[in-house]
Each structure stands twice: as C-alpha cells, then as structure tokens.
C-alpha cells in the first residue's frame, strides 16, 4: 500500500505557492470540518456589489497560515524563542480560527444561531478535533483562547495587526478590485518583534502601519459596509426571520434537513452540544441559496418577494444619514408601500426598516499597536505617528440608514 504525500503545495493567487508544513496540518485540511470552508463565502453577499468577491473561508485560512509561517521565521531570526510545539500550535490555531463561521459568514451569524459568536463555535470545533487527533491541538487551543503564557503568540492570531487581518485585507482587496485596501503584508511581518512578551512593531514600520490602518478604513466603508451589501445582508436576515415565522405557524417549507433543523430550533450557547455541532458542520452557503431559490415561488407573498429580491438582485433602496432616521420618514415610506401592495403593518416591516452601522479603524484602548523606538521606548502608534488622521481613526464613526422599496419593486 503506497503512502500519500502529505507535504503538498497550494497555488494561491495572492502569495504564489503555499506549502503544507507537516502531516498534522495536512490531516486537518483534509478533514470534512475544514473542507466545509470551501462552501462558505469569505464576504457574504458582497459579490452582488463586487462580482469577483467569490472567494471562500478556505482561501483565507490557508493564506493566514502562510503568513503565520513567515512571522514565525522572522521572529526566530530576531532571537524570539518559539518552540517547535508552539510553532505547530500557532499554525493549527490560525488555520482553524474561522472554522466556526456559518453560511455567508458574518451576514447570518445571528440568524442561524442566537447569541453564539463564530469564535465560540470555532473553539467547539477545535476541541472536537483535538479529541479526534489525540490531543494534538492542546497548545493551539490554549493560544487561541489567550490562555498560553506567551501573550505575543495569541496576538499573532487575534490583535489589530494579526495574520487574520493581514490576509483578509490583502485578499479581499484583490478579489474586489478595490486597490485602496491593498497592503504589503510581508513588509509588515518583517518589522515585527517581541518585547516583554508582547508583539511590537519596529520604529521603521510606522508608515507601513499607517498605510495598513488607512487601508482597513477604506475597506470597511467601501466594501464591508457598502450600502448595497448592507441591503443584501438585511434581506437575507429577513428571509430567515419570515421563514422561521411561517414554520412556527405550521406552513410547510422545503429546504435541506440540516437547514430545516436550525430553522425549527432555537440554538443558544447552552444548547450547542456535540449533536448540534455535527449538524452545523453540514451547513453551508448551498443550503441557504438552494432554499431561497425554492422559496421565491412560495405562496407567502412576503417570503417569495424577499427571495426574488436577492436572487434577481432587485434590492431595496438605501439612504445613509449622519443622524438617526425620524419616525415620520419611516411612516411615510411604509404608508406608500402599504397602499400599493395592500400589506399589513407587520408585513411592511420586512421591506421598510432602519438601522445603523459603525466603524472604528483603530482601537487605541483594548488592542493598541505598539511601536518600538530606536532608544528602546515603547509608544502607541497614534502618538508615534505624525499622521493626524490616526487619532481620528480611533473614534467610532456611526452612520444611520433607512431601506425601502424602489418605485419599480
């Protein structure tokens, strides 16, 4: 019997060749839990705005692992002690950091399950895999949870300048074609260091960090919080809300058995057991899209109209404002829509609604980026920088929106 070669190479459009460093990583990638990420979109419904944004969490996980291997090499070269066991833990943790994402990533995080963040589900998956792989992920779990003694190891996975952000900014910029989001991840990694057990950036990295933070700001307002993307995600959320209501009322809906399970059951942290995890592992974008395609011809006019809006991209109109939308404006749009389609107040809520979006490009309080000066002093990047915008980036910007049907809908 011939043994398969587990040290394979992926050809990535961003970094070129990505090598699988060891057999454990190969086996994790080959596991059905991880293969599911091929069917989870990285950017939800953003492809309705940027046609090229069809990349998946699978792409992103491999890219993040590649950057982590580079960071380990750089830090070791600078004399930072990272053992073989810690290296494997870092690579496993970053590879699996998004394994808990549900269909369409963030878009449906509160719709499939209630109050259960994807990071919590990622930990459940990692703990399950740790049992299956005889404790091989014990160190990875400690690092991921922030329970490992060396703080900088967790910062490489979860901080304002971690491998996750470095990859998704570069990758999402590439696939959307939004050049303003492109960053030089390799240069940023080359200027990382560790002081007193914490991750720092060397002084010469100031301008690269500035570029990174500005790129993140651009990507949030131009891509992640793009108004058309917001409308599409809100419609998706309302489709599931309407479907759940119909099921509660005894109205039959056709969809995959695993999707139906989550539609009929209220899943919280307390009820997220191993059986639920197995079902969640079978759920991906195709379940949701298939259901929406079927439901666009459903007898319920609210559900069918919502589904057709997403399938055919005949979305609601959206207006962004700096101040909250007044009730008077909302009632005006509701009255207009109700009069045309003879809808009830409850039905109208699915098509006319308000909300808000927030963005803070730099968190100077809980996860600040520290700069190591040439004289040995450590200072926050916002203070070290001569770029006036960095202090402004640490403030939360809030925008308010109203969605309502176009005249032609």
Coordinates of C-alpha atoms in Angstrom, one line a residue:
X1 CA 0.0 0.0 0.0
X2 CA 1.5 3.3 -1.0
X3 CA 1.5 6.3 1.4
X4 CA 0.2 9.6 0.1
X5 CA 2.5 12.6 0.1
X6 CA 1.2 14.9 2.7
X7 CA 3.6 17.7 2.1
X8 CA 1.7 19.2 -0.8
X9 CA 1.6 22.7 -2.3
X10 CA -1.3 25.0 -2.9
X11 CA -1.0 27.6 -5.7
X12 CA -2.5 30.8 -4.2
X13 CA -3.3 33.9 -6.4
X14 CA -2.0 36.2 -3.6
X15 CA 1.2 34.6 -2.4
X16 CA 2.1 32.1 -5.0
X17 CA 3.0 28.7 -3.7
X18 CA 1.8 27.8 -0.1
X19 CA 3.3 24.7 1.4
X20 CA 1.7 22.4 3.9
X21 CA 4.4 22.3 6.7
X22 CA 3.5 18.9 8.3
X23 CA 1.2 15.9 8.3
X24 CA -1.0 17.2 11.1
X25 CA -1.8 20.3 9.1
X26 CA -2.5 18.2 6.0
X27 CA -4.9 16.0 8.0
X28 CA -6.7 19.0 9.4
X29 CA -7.1 20.5 6.0
X30 CA -8.4 17.1 4.7
X31 CA -11.0 16.8 7.4
X32 CA -14.6 17.4 6.4
X33 CA -14.9 20.2 9.0
X34 CA -12.3 22.2 7.2
X35 CA -13.3 21.2 3.7
X36 CA -16.7 22.7 4.5
X37 CA -15.0 26.2 4.4
X38 CA -14.7 25.7 0.6
X39 CA -18.5 26.3 0.7
X40 CA -18.6 29.3 3.0
X41 CA -18.1 32.6 1.2
X42 CA -15.5 35.0 2.8
X43 CA -17.5 38.1 2.1
X44 CA -21.2 37.0 2.3
X45 CA -23.2 38.6 -0.4
X46 CA -20.6 41.2 -1.3
X47 CA -20.4 39.6 -4.8
X48 CA -23.7 41.4 -5.5
X49 CA -21.6 44.6 -5.4
X50 CA -18.1 43.3 -6.4
X51 CA -18.6 40.5 -8.9
X52 CA -15.1 39.0 -8.2
X53 CA -15.7 38.5 -4.5
X54 CA -16.5 34.8 -4.7
X55 CA -13.5 33.6 -2.6
X56 CA -14.1 31.4 0.4
X57 CA -13.0 31.0 4.1
X58 CA -10.9 28.1 2.8
X59 CA -8.7 30.5 0.8
X60 CA -8.4 32.9 3.7
X61 CA -7.5 30.2 6.2
X62 CA -4.6 28.9 4.0
X63 CA -3.4 32.4 3.4
X64 CA -3.4 33.3 7.1
X65 CA -1.4 30.1 7.8
X66 CA 1.1 31.0 5.2
X67 CA 1.6 34.5 6.7
X68 CA 1.9 32.9 10.2
X69 CA 4.8 30.7 9.0
X70 CA 6.5 33.8 7.7
X71 CA 6.0 35.6 11.0
X72 CA 7.5 32.7 12.9
X73 CA 10.6 32.7 10.7
X74 CA 11.1 36.5 11.2
X75 CA 10.7 36.4 14.9
X76 CA 13.0 33.4 15.3
X77 CA 15.6 35.2 13.2
X78 CA 15.4 38.1 15.7
X79 CA 16.0 35.8 18.6
X80 CA 12.5 35.3 19.8
X81 CA 12.0 31.9 21.4
X82 CA 9.3 29.9 19.6
X83 CA 9.5 26.1 20.2
X84 CA 8.5 23.5 17.7
X85 CA 5.4 22.7 19.7
X86 CA 4.4 26.4 19.8
X87 CA 5.0 26.7 16.1
X88 CA 2.7 23.8 15.4
X89 CA 0.2 25.3 17.8
X90 CA 0.3 28.7 16.1
X91 CA -0.2 27.2 12.6
X92 CA -3.1 25.0 13.7
X93 CA -4.8 27.8 15.6
X94 CA -4.6 30.3 12.7
X95 CA -5.6 27.6 10.2
X96 CA -8.8 26.9 12.3
X97 CA -9.5 30.4 13.5
X98 CA -12.6 30.8 11.2
X99 CA -13.8 27.2 11.2
X100 CA -16.9 28.2 13.2
X101 CA -18.3 30.5 10.5
X102 CA -21.8 29.7 9.3
X103 CA -23.3 30.2 5.8
X104 CA -22.4 33.6 4.3
X105 CA -20.0 34.3 7.2
X106 CA -21.0 37.4 9.2
X107 CA -24.2 38.0 7.4
X108 CA -26.2 35.3 9.1
X109 CA -24.3 35.0 12.4
X110 CA -27.3 35.9 14.5
X111 CA -29.9 34.2 12.2
X112 CA -28.8 30.6 12.2
X113 CA -28.0 30.5 15.9
X114 CA -28.8 33.1 18.6
X115 CA -26.1 34.8 20.6
X116 CA -23.4 32.3 19.6
X117 CA -20.4 34.0 18.1
X118 CA -18.4 32.2 15.4
X119 CA -15.3 32.2 17.6
X120 CA -17.1 30.2 20.2
X121 CA -18.1 27.7 17.6
X122 CA -14.5 27.6 16.3
X123 CA -13.4 26.6 19.8
X124 CA -16.0 23.8 19.9
X125 CA -14.8 22.5 16.5
X126 CA -11.1 22.7 17.7
X127 CA -11.9 20.9 20.9
X128 CA -13.7 18.2 18.9
X129 CA -10.8 17.9 16.5
X130 CA -8.4 17.8 19.5
X131 CA -10.2 14.6 20.7
X132 CA -10.1 13.1 17.2
X133 CA -6.3 13.9 16.9
X134 CA -5.3 12.6 20.3
X135 CA -4.6 16.0 21.9
X136 CA -2.5 17.4 19.1
X137 CA -4.4 20.7 19.3
X138 CA -4.0 21.3 23.0
X139 CA -1.4 24.0 22.6
X140 CA -3.3 25.5 19.7
X141 CA -6.4 25.8 21.9
X142 CA -4.5 27.5 24.7
X143 CA -3.0 30.0 22.3
X144 CA -6.4 30.6 20.6
X145 CA -8.1 31.2 23.9
X146 CA -5.4 33.6 25.1
X147 CA -4.5 31.2 28.0
X148 CA -0.9 30.5 26.9
X149 CA 1.8 32.1 29.0
X150 CA 3.4 33.9 25.9
X151 CA 1.0 36.7 25.1
X152 CA 2.5 37.5 21.7
X153 CA 1.5 34.1 20.4
X154 CA -2.2 35.0 20.9
X155 CA -1.5 38.5 19.4
X156 CA -0.3 36.9 16.2
X157 CA -3.7 35.3 15.9
X158 CA -6.0 37.9 17.5
X159 CA -5.0 41.6 17.6
X160 CA -5.2 44.7 15.5
X161 CA -2.2 43.6 13.5
X162 CA -2.7 39.8 13.3
X163 CA -2.3 37.3 10.5
X164 CA -6.0 37.1 10.1
X165 CA -6.3 40.9 9.3
X166 CA -3.2 41.0 7.2
X167 CA -4.6 38.2 4.9
X168 CA -8.2 39.3 4.6
X169 CA -7.3 42.9 3.8
X170 CA -4.9 41.9 1.0
X171 CA -7.2 39.0 -0.2
X172 CA -10.4 41.0 -0.2
X173 CA -8.8 43.9 -1.9
X174 CA -7.6 41.6 -4.6
X175 CA -10.9 39.8 -5.2
X176 CA -13.0 43.0 -5.1
X177 CA -10.5 45.1 -7.2
X178 CA -10.5 47.8 -4.5
X179 CA -6.9 48.9 -4.8
X180 CA -7.0 51.2 -1.7
X181 CA -7.2 48.1 0.5
X182 CA -4.0 46.5 -0.7
X183 CA -1.3 46.3 1.9
X184 CA 2.2 44.9 2.0
X185 CA 1.7 42.1 4.5
X186 CA 5.3 40.7 4.0
X187 CA 6.8 44.1 4.9
X188 CA 4.7 44.5 8.0
X189 CA 5.7 41.0 9.1
X190 CA 9.4 41.7 8.5
X191 CA 9.2 44.6 11.0
X192 CA 7.5 42.7 13.9
X193 CA 9.4 42.0 17.1
X194 CA 8.7 40.9 20.7
X195 CA 9.4 43.0 23.8
X196 CA 8.5 41.9 27.3
X197 CA 6.5 39.1 25.9
X198 CA 4.3 41.3 23.7
X199 CA 4.2 41.9 20.0
X200 CA 5.6 45.3 18.8
X201 CA 6.4 46.9 15.5
X202 CA 9.9 48.4 15.0
X203 CA 10.0 52.2 14.5
X204 CA 10.7 52.0 10.8
X205 CA 7.3 50.3 10.4
X206 CA 5.3 53.5 11.4
X207 CA 4.4 54.4 7.8
X208 CA 3.5 50.8 6.9
X209 CA 1.2 50.6 9.9
X210 CA -0.4 53.9 8.9
X211 CA -1.0 52.6 5.5
X212 CA -2.5 49.4 7.0
X213 CA -4.9 51.3 9.2
X214 CA -5.9 53.6 6.4
X215 CA -6.4 50.6 4.1
X216 CA -8.6 49.0 6.7
X217 CA -10.7 52.2 7.0
X218 CA -11.1 52.3 3.2
X219 CA -12.1 48.6 3.0
X220 CA -14.8 49.0 5.7
X221 CA -16.5 51.9 4.2
X222 CA -16.1 50.9 0.5
X223 CA -16.5 47.1 0.8
X224 CA -17.6 45.6 4.2
X225 CA -20.1 48.3 5.0
X226 CA -21.0 49.2 1.4
X227 CA -24.6 50.2 1.4
X228 CA -25.7 47.7 -1.3
X229 CA -24.1 44.9 0.7
X230 CA -25.9 46.1 3.8
X231 CA -29.3 45.9 2.0
X232 CA -28.5 42.4 0.6
X233 CA -27.5 41.1 4.1
X234 CA -30.6 42.6 5.7
X235 CA -32.8 41.0 3.2
X236 CA -31.1 37.6 3.9
X237 CA -31.7 38.1 7.6
X238 CA -35.4 38.9 6.9
X239 CA -35.8 35.9 4.7
X240 CA -34.8 33.6 7.5
X241 CA -36.9 35.6 10.0
X242 CA -40.0 35.2 7.8
X243 CA -39.3 31.5 7.1
X244 CA -39.0 30.8 10.8
X245 CA -42.3 32.6 11.5
X246 CA -44.1 30.6 8.8
X247 CA -42.7 27.3 10.2
X248 CA -43.9 28.2 13.6
X249 CA -47.4 28.8 12.1
X250 CA -47.3 25.3 10.6
X251 CA -46.7 26.5 7.0
X252 CA -44.5 23.9 5.1
X253 CA -41.2 25.0 3.7
X254 CA -38.9 22.9 1.5
X255 CA -35.2 23.0 2.3
X256 CA -32.3 20.6 3.3
X257 CA -32.9 18.6 6.5
X258 CA -30.0 20.2 8.3
X259 CA -31.1 23.8 7.4
X260 CA -34.6 22.9 8.5
X261 CA -33.3 21.8 11.9
X262 CA -31.7 25.2 12.5
X263 CA -34.9 26.9 11.3
X264 CA -37.1 25.0 13.6
X265 CA -34.9 25.1 16.7
X266 CA -33.7 28.0 18.8
X267 CA -30.0 27.2 19.3
X268 CA -28.1 29.1 22.0
X269 CA -24.8 28.5 23.8
X270 CA -26.4 26.3 26.3
X271 CA -28.0 24.0 23.7
X272 CA -25.0 23.9 21.4
X273 CA -23.9 20.3 22.2
X274 CA -21.9 17.8 20.1
X275 CA -25.0 16.7 18.2
X276 CA -25.8 20.3 17.2
X277 CA -22.1 20.8 16.2
X278 CA -22.3 17.8 13.9
X279 CA -25.3 19.3 12.2
X280 CA -23.7 22.7 12.0
X281 CA -20.7 21.1 10.3
X282 CA -23.0 20.0 7.4
X283 CA -24.4 23.5 6.9
X284 CA -23.0 25.9 4.2
X285 CA -24.0 28.5 1.7
X286 CA -25.5 26.0 -0.7
X287 CA -28.2 25.0 1.8
X288 CA -29.3 28.6 2.1
X289 CA -29.1 29.5 -1.6
X290 CA -31.0 26.4 -2.6
X291 CA -33.8 27.2 -0.1
X292 CA -34.0 30.8 -1.3
X293 CA -34.3 29.6 -4.9
X294 CA -37.2 27.3 -3.9
X295 CA -38.9 29.9 -1.7
X296 CA -39.1 32.5 -4.4
X297 CA -42.2 30.8 -5.7
X298 CA -43.7 30.2 -2.3
X299 CA -47.4 31.1 -1.7
X300 CA -46.4 33.5 1.1
X301 CA -46.0 36.8 -0.8
X302 CA -43.6 38.3 1.7
X303 CA -41.2 35.4 1.7
X304 CA -41.4 35.0 -2.1
X305 CA -40.8 38.7 -2.8
X306 CA -37.8 38.8 -0.4
X307 CA -36.3 35.8 -2.1
X308 CA -36.7 37.2 -5.6
X309 CA -35.1 40.4 -4.5
X310 CA -31.9 38.5 -3.5
X311 CA -31.9 36.0 -6.4
X312 CA -32.5 38.7 -9.1
X313 CA -30.6 41.5 -7.3
X314 CA -33.7 43.8 -7.3
X315 CA -32.7 45.1 -3.9
X316 CA -34.3 47.8 -1.7
X317 CA -33.2 51.4 -1.9
X318 CA -31.0 52.5 0.9
X319 CA -30.1 56.0 2.2
X320 CA -27.3 56.8 4.6
X321 CA -27.5 59.7 7.1
X322 CA -25.3 61.1 9.8
X323 CA -28.3 61.4 12.2
X324 CA -30.9 58.8 13.2
X325 CA -33.9 58.5 10.8
X326 CA -37.0 60.1 12.1
X327 CA -40.2 58.1 12.7
X328 CA -42.0 60.5 10.4
X329 CA -39.8 59.5 7.4
X330 CA -40.2 55.8 8.2
X331 CA -44.0 56.1 8.4
X332 CA -44.1 58.0 5.1
X333 CA -42.3 55.1 3.2
X334 CA -44.4 52.5 5.0
X335 CA -47.7 54.2 4.0
X336 CA -46.6 54.5 0.4
X337 CA -45.7 50.8 0.2
X338 CA -48.8 49.6 2.0
X339 CA -51.1 51.5 -0.2
X340 CA -49.7 50.0 -3.4
X341 CA -49.5 46.3 -2.2
X342 CA -52.2 46.2 0.5
X343 CA -49.8 44.9 3.2
X344 CA -50.3 44.7 6.9
X345 CA -48.1 46.7 9.3
X346 CA -46.3 43.5 10.3
X347 CA -45.6 42.5 6.7
X348 CA -44.4 46.0 5.8
X349 CA -41.7 45.8 8.5
X350 CA -39.8 43.3 6.2
X351 CA -39.5 45.9 3.4
X352 CA -39.2 49.3 5.2
X353 CA -36.7 49.4 8.1
X354 CA -33.9 51.4 9.7
X355 CA -30.6 50.5 11.2
X356 CA -27.1 51.8 11.9
X357 CA -23.5 50.8 11.0
X358 CA -20.4 51.6 13.0
X359 CA -16.7 51.6 12.2
X360 CA -13.5 52.3 14.2
X361 CA -10.4 51.6 12.2
X362 CA -8.1 51.7 15.3
X363 CA -8.8 50.7 18.9
X364 CA -6.3 52.6 20.9
X365 CA -7.6 51.3 24.2
X366 CA -8.0 47.5 24.3
X367 CA -5.8 46.3 21.4
X368 CA -3.4 49.1 20.6
X369 CA -0.4 48.7 18.3
X370 CA 2.9 49.5 20.0
X371 CA 5.9 50.9 18.3
X372 CA 9.4 50.1 19.5
X373 CA 11.6 53.2 19.2
X374 CA 15.3 53.0 18.5
X375 CA 16.0 54.2 22.1
X376 CA 14.1 51.2 23.4
X377 CA 11.0 53.1 24.4
X378 CA 7.6 51.6 23.5
X379 CA 4.9 54.0 22.4
X380 CA 1.4 53.8 20.9
X381 CA 1.4 54.2 17.1
X382 CA -1.1 57.1 17.3
X383 CA 1.3 59.0 19.4
X384 CA 4.4 57.9 17.5
X385 CA 2.9 58.9 14.1
X386 CA 2.9 62.4 12.6
X387 CA -0.2 61.5 10.7
X388 CA -3.0 63.5 12.1
X389 CA -5.6 61.0 10.8
X390 CA -4.5 58.2 13.1
X391 CA -6.1 59.8 16.2
X392 CA -9.3 60.4 14.2
X393 CA -9.3 56.7 13.2
X394 CA -9.6 55.7 16.9
X395 CA -13.0 57.4 17.1
X396 CA -16.1 55.4 16.3
X397 CA -18.0 56.6 13.3
X398 CA -21.7 55.9 13.2
X399 CA -24.0 56.1 10.2
X400 CA -27.7 55.6 10.1
X401 CA -29.7 54.1 7.2
X402 CA -33.2 53.5 6.0
X403 CA -34.2 50.8 3.5
X404 CA -37.4 50.9 1.4
X405 CA -38.6 49.6 -1.9
X406 CA -37.8 51.3 -5.2
X407 CA -40.7 52.6 -7.3
X408 CA -40.3 49.6 -9.6
X409 CA -40.5 46.9 -7.0

